[in-house]
Amino acid sequence: MNLDAIAAIATEYPERQSAILPALRLAQEEHGGWLPPEAIREVADALDLAPAQVEAVASFYDMLHLAPVGKHMVEVCTNLSCALVGAQQVLQAFEEQLGVAPGETSEDGRFTLRAIECAGGCGRAVVVVVDERYREPVRPEDVPGIVEELKRGD
Ligand code: FES
């Protein structure tokens, strides 16, 4: 892992603890989208903090992953505004297209599907976040095209 980059991040904050989150984001990028235990230890060592402090942050934030994820992350907001205009139907369409249930990764490792809390785009529900980019609004009939686009891009 790029320990120099983490050290550089740490200089941008008055407290080392404040650098944990950006350091973990960097570590996750470098570890293929998730944080194995050695990444937690490396970040802790680089910031001169206890691994438990780093792990507490890693386990709190939804965008940090402590288990392997697919090449593509598909997240469907199922909170109230999205639920009212068909989030469950959109989620079900992704389940059918990808062949996985929410929280699962496809056997080929290409897709992870998740149901998430409010993504902050309530005015354009249903919000779907694909590889950290918002698609909005998404209707069930849009789902095959999104999945096809992702498969074509691989
Ligand atoms: S409830 Fe879905 S974006 Fe807010």
mmCIF file of C-alpha atoms and ligand atoms in Angstrom:
data_model
loop_
_atom_site.group_PDB
_atom_site.id
_atom_site.type_symbol
_atom_site.label_atom_id
_atom_site.label_comp_id
_atom_site.label_asym_id
_atom_site.label_seq_id
_atom_site.Cartn_x
_atom_site.Cartn_y
_atom_site.Cartn_z
ATOM 1 C CA MET A 1 0.000 0.000 0.000
ATOM 2 C CA ASN A 2 1.128 3.555 -0.668
ATOM 3 C CA LEU A 3 2.199 4.559 2.835
ATOM 4 C CA ASP A 4 3.700 7.835 1.571
ATOM 5 C CA ALA A 5 0.293 8.854 0.237
ATOM 6 C CA ILE A 6 -1.293 8.107 3.599
ATOM 7 C CA ALA A 7 1.409 10.095 5.372
ATOM 8 C CA ALA A 8 0.676 12.975 2.990
ATOM 9 C CA ILE A 9 -3.039 12.746 3.778
ATOM 10 C CA ALA A 10 -2.246 12.875 7.488
ATOM 11 C CA THR A 11 -0.447 16.214 7.080
ATOM 12 C CA GLU A 12 -3.680 17.788 5.831
ATOM 13 C CA TYR A 13 -5.441 17.320 9.160
ATOM 14 C CA PRO A 14 -4.755 18.688 12.637
ATOM 15 C CA GLU A 15 -5.499 15.278 14.224
ATOM 16 C CA ARG A 16 -4.336 11.902 12.881
ATOM 17 C CA GLN A 17 -7.789 10.462 13.584
ATOM 18 C CA SER A 18 -9.270 12.860 11.029
ATOM 19 C CA ALA A 19 -7.151 11.236 8.331
ATOM 20 C CA ILE A 20 -8.570 7.754 8.940
ATOM 21 C CA LEU A 21 -11.491 8.072 6.534
ATOM 22 C CA PRO A 22 -9.562 9.439 3.517
ATOM 23 C CA ALA A 23 -6.754 6.974 4.222
ATOM 24 C CA LEU A 24 -9.236 4.101 4.223
ATOM 25 C CA ARG A 25 -10.748 5.313 0.952
ATOM 26 C CA LEU A 26 -7.299 5.222 -0.595
ATOM 27 C CA ALA A 27 -6.542 1.811 0.887
ATOM 28 C CA GLN A 28 -9.835 0.456 -0.432
ATOM 29 C CA GLU A 29 -9.021 1.671 -3.942
ATOM 30 C CA GLU A 30 -5.631 0.006 -3.772
ATOM 31 C CA HIS A 31 -7.076 -3.276 -2.480
ATOM 32 C CA GLY A 32 -9.576 -3.770 -5.282
ATOM 33 C CA GLY A 33 -12.617 -2.190 -3.662
ATOM 34 C CA TRP A 34 -12.509 -3.617 -0.159
ATOM 35 C CA LEU A 35 -10.478 -3.520 3.050
ATOM 36 C CA PRO A 36 -8.819 -6.789 4.060
ATOM 37 C CA PRO A 37 -7.469 -6.982 7.624
ATOM 38 C CA GLU A 38 -3.940 -6.145 6.461
ATOM 39 C CA ALA A 39 -5.209 -2.867 4.979
ATOM 40 C CA ILE A 40 -6.642 -1.887 8.366
ATOM 41 C CA ARG A 41 -3.299 -2.670 10.012
ATOM 42 C CA GLU A 42 -1.334 -0.760 7.382
ATOM 43 C CA VAL A 43 -3.500 2.344 7.755
ATOM 44 C CA ALA A 44 -3.213 2.120 11.539
ATOM 45 C CA ASP A 45 0.566 1.787 11.320
ATOM 46 C CA ALA A 46 0.872 4.647 8.833
ATOM 47 C CA LEU A 47 -1.168 6.937 11.070
ATOM 48 C CA ASP A 48 0.365 5.613 14.290
ATOM 49 C CA LEU A 49 -3.043 4.655 15.650
ATOM 50 C CA ALA A 50 -4.470 1.477 17.164
ATOM 51 C CA PRO A 51 -5.997 -0.912 14.578
ATOM 52 C CA ALA A 52 -9.211 -0.869 16.618
ATOM 53 C CA GLN A 53 -9.590 2.873 16.012
ATOM 54 C CA VAL A 54 -9.225 2.364 12.274
ATOM 55 C CA GLU A 55 -11.522 -0.648 12.229
ATOM 56 C CA ALA A 56 -14.207 1.305 14.099
ATOM 57 C CA VAL A 57 -14.277 3.858 11.285
ATOM 58 C CA ALA A 58 -14.112 1.183 8.593
ATOM 59 C CA SER A 59 -17.077 -0.686 10.036
ATOM 60 C CA PHE A 60 -19.188 2.469 10.519
ATOM 61 C CA TYR A 61 -19.251 3.903 7.009
ATOM 62 C CA ASP A 62 -21.411 2.227 4.414
ATOM 63 C CA MET A 63 -19.094 3.049 1.535
ATOM 64 C CA LEU A 64 -16.241 1.127 3.105
ATOM 65 C CA HIS A 65 -16.318 -2.634 2.571
ATOM 66 C CA LEU A 66 -14.842 -5.227 4.907
ATOM 67 C CA ALA A 67 -15.526 -8.095 2.528
ATOM 68 C CA PRO A 68 -14.769 -8.499 -1.181
ATOM 69 C CA VAL A 69 -17.192 -6.837 -3.571
ATOM 70 C CA GLY A 70 -17.869 -7.232 -7.262
ATOM 71 C CA LYS A 71 -16.211 -5.246 -9.998
ATOM 72 C CA HIS A 72 -19.440 -3.255 -10.302
ATOM 73 C CA MET A 73 -21.378 -2.048 -7.276
ATOM 74 C CA VAL A 74 -25.099 -1.515 -7.874
ATOM 75 C CA GLU A 75 -26.895 0.178 -4.986
ATOM 76 C CA VAL A 76 -30.628 0.813 -4.931
ATOM 77 C CA CYS A 77 -32.015 3.320 -2.452
ATOM 78 C CA THR A 78 -35.018 1.816 -0.717
ATOM 79 C CA ASN A 79 -35.803 4.632 1.722
ATOM 80 C CA LEU A 80 -39.157 6.379 1.844
ATOM 81 C CA SER A 81 -39.070 8.724 -1.173
ATOM 82 C CA CYS A 82 -37.723 5.983 -3.396
ATOM 83 C CA ALA A 83 -39.969 3.336 -1.872
ATOM 84 C CA LEU A 84 -43.033 5.435 -2.693
ATOM 85 C CA VAL A 85 -42.243 5.406 -6.414
ATOM 86 C CA GLY A 86 -41.188 1.778 -6.828
ATOM 87 C CA ALA A 87 -37.772 1.128 -5.286
ATOM 88 C CA GLN A 88 -38.706 -2.472 -4.481
ATOM 89 C CA GLN A 89 -39.654 -3.125 -8.095
ATOM 90 C CA VAL A 90 -36.373 -1.596 -9.262
ATOM 91 C CA LEU A 91 -34.436 -3.707 -6.749
ATOM 92 C CA GLN A 92 -36.302 -6.822 -7.871
ATOM 93 C CA ALA A 93 -35.515 -6.039 -11.511
ATOM 94 C CA PHE A 94 -31.808 -5.856 -10.657
ATOM 95 C CA GLU A 95 -32.090 -9.144 -8.731
ATOM 96 C CA GLU A 96 -33.563 -10.805 -11.812
ATOM 97 C CA GLN A 97 -31.076 -9.278 -14.256
ATOM 98 C CA LEU A 98 -28.001 -9.939 -12.131
ATOM 99 C CA GLY A 99 -29.088 -13.234 -10.556
ATOM 100 C CA VAL A 100 -28.189 -12.120 -7.039
ATOM 101 C CA ALA A 101 -30.076 -11.031 -3.942
ATOM 102 C CA PRO A 102 -29.327 -7.734 -2.176
ATOM 103 C CA GLY A 103 -26.087 -8.050 -0.234
ATOM 104 C CA GLU A 104 -24.713 -10.679 -2.590
ATOM 105 C CA THR A 105 -22.035 -10.742 -5.264
ATOM 106 C CA SER A 106 -22.500 -12.656 -8.492
ATOM 107 C CA GLU A 107 -20.518 -15.894 -8.808
ATOM 108 C CA ASP A 108 -18.367 -14.427 -11.550
ATOM 109 C CA GLY A 109 -17.416 -11.540 -9.263
ATOM 110 C CA ARG A 110 -18.732 -8.903 -11.640
ATOM 111 C CA PHE A 111 -21.656 -7.472 -9.661
ATOM 112 C CA THR A 112 -22.545 -6.709 -6.078
ATOM 113 C CA LEU A 113 -26.137 -5.650 -5.441
ATOM 114 C CA ARG A 114 -27.080 -3.685 -2.333
ATOM 115 C CA ALA A 115 -30.153 -1.983 -0.936
ATOM 116 C CA ILE A 116 -29.067 1.278 0.654
ATOM 117 C CA GLU A 117 -30.440 4.036 2.825
ATOM 118 C CA CYS A 118 -31.239 7.511 1.468
ATOM 119 C CA ALA A 119 -28.681 8.536 -1.137
ATOM 120 C CA GLY A 120 -29.661 12.193 -0.896
ATOM 121 C CA GLY A 121 -31.406 12.367 -4.264
ATOM 122 C CA CYS A 122 -34.984 12.062 -3.027
ATOM 123 C CA GLY A 123 -36.349 14.575 -5.539
ATOM 124 C CA ARG A 124 -35.382 12.267 -8.413
ATOM 125 C CA ALA A 125 -36.366 8.908 -6.967
ATOM 126 C CA VAL A 126 -35.753 6.035 -7.544
ATOM 127 C CA VAL A 127 -32.052 6.622 -7.074
ATOM 128 C CA VAL A 128 -29.610 3.901 -8.129
ATOM 129 C CA VAL A 129 -25.892 4.329 -7.536
ATOM 130 C CA VAL A 130 -23.745 2.405 -9.988
ATOM 131 C CA ASP A 131 -20.013 2.432 -9.284
ATOM 132 C CA GLU A 132 -20.441 5.638 -7.242
ATOM 133 C CA ARG A 133 -22.342 7.439 -10.029
ATOM 134 C CA TYR A 134 -25.992 8.322 -9.620
ATOM 135 C CA ARG A 135 -28.630 7.121 -12.066
ATOM 136 C CA GLU A 136 -31.891 8.927 -11.430
ATOM 137 C CA PRO A 137 -34.732 8.465 -11.732
ATOM 138 C CA VAL A 138 -34.623 4.740 -12.485
ATOM 139 C CA ARG A 139 -37.715 2.699 -13.360
ATOM 140 C CA PRO A 140 -37.851 -1.116 -13.518
ATOM 141 C CA GLU A 141 -37.913 -0.964 -17.313
ATOM 142 C CA ASP A 142 -34.562 0.915 -17.274
ATOM 143 C CA VAL A 143 -32.776 -1.900 -15.455
ATOM 144 C CA PRO A 144 -32.016 -4.277 -18.377
ATOM 145 C CA GLY A 145 -30.383 -1.422 -20.270
ATOM 146 C CA ILE A 146 -28.215 -0.433 -17.289
ATOM 147 C CA VAL A 147 -27.082 -4.020 -16.777
ATOM 148 C CA GLU A 148 -26.410 -4.457 -20.494
ATOM 149 C CA GLU A 149 -24.355 -1.247 -20.511
ATOM 150 C CA LEU A 150 -22.254 -2.518 -17.599
ATOM 151 C CA LYS A 151 -21.703 -5.912 -19.212
ATOM 152 C CA ARG A 152 -20.737 -4.275 -22.511
ATOM 153 C CA GLY A 153 -18.222 -2.067 -20.745
ATOM 154 C CA ASP A 154 -16.353 -4.974 -19.159
HETATM 155 S S1 FES B 1 -35.082 8.191 -0.187
HETATM 156 FE FE1 FES B 1 -33.993 7.550 -1.953
HETATM 157 S S2 FES B 1 -32.620 9.144 -2.323
HETATM 158 FE FE2 FES B 1 -33.623 9.762 -0.519
#
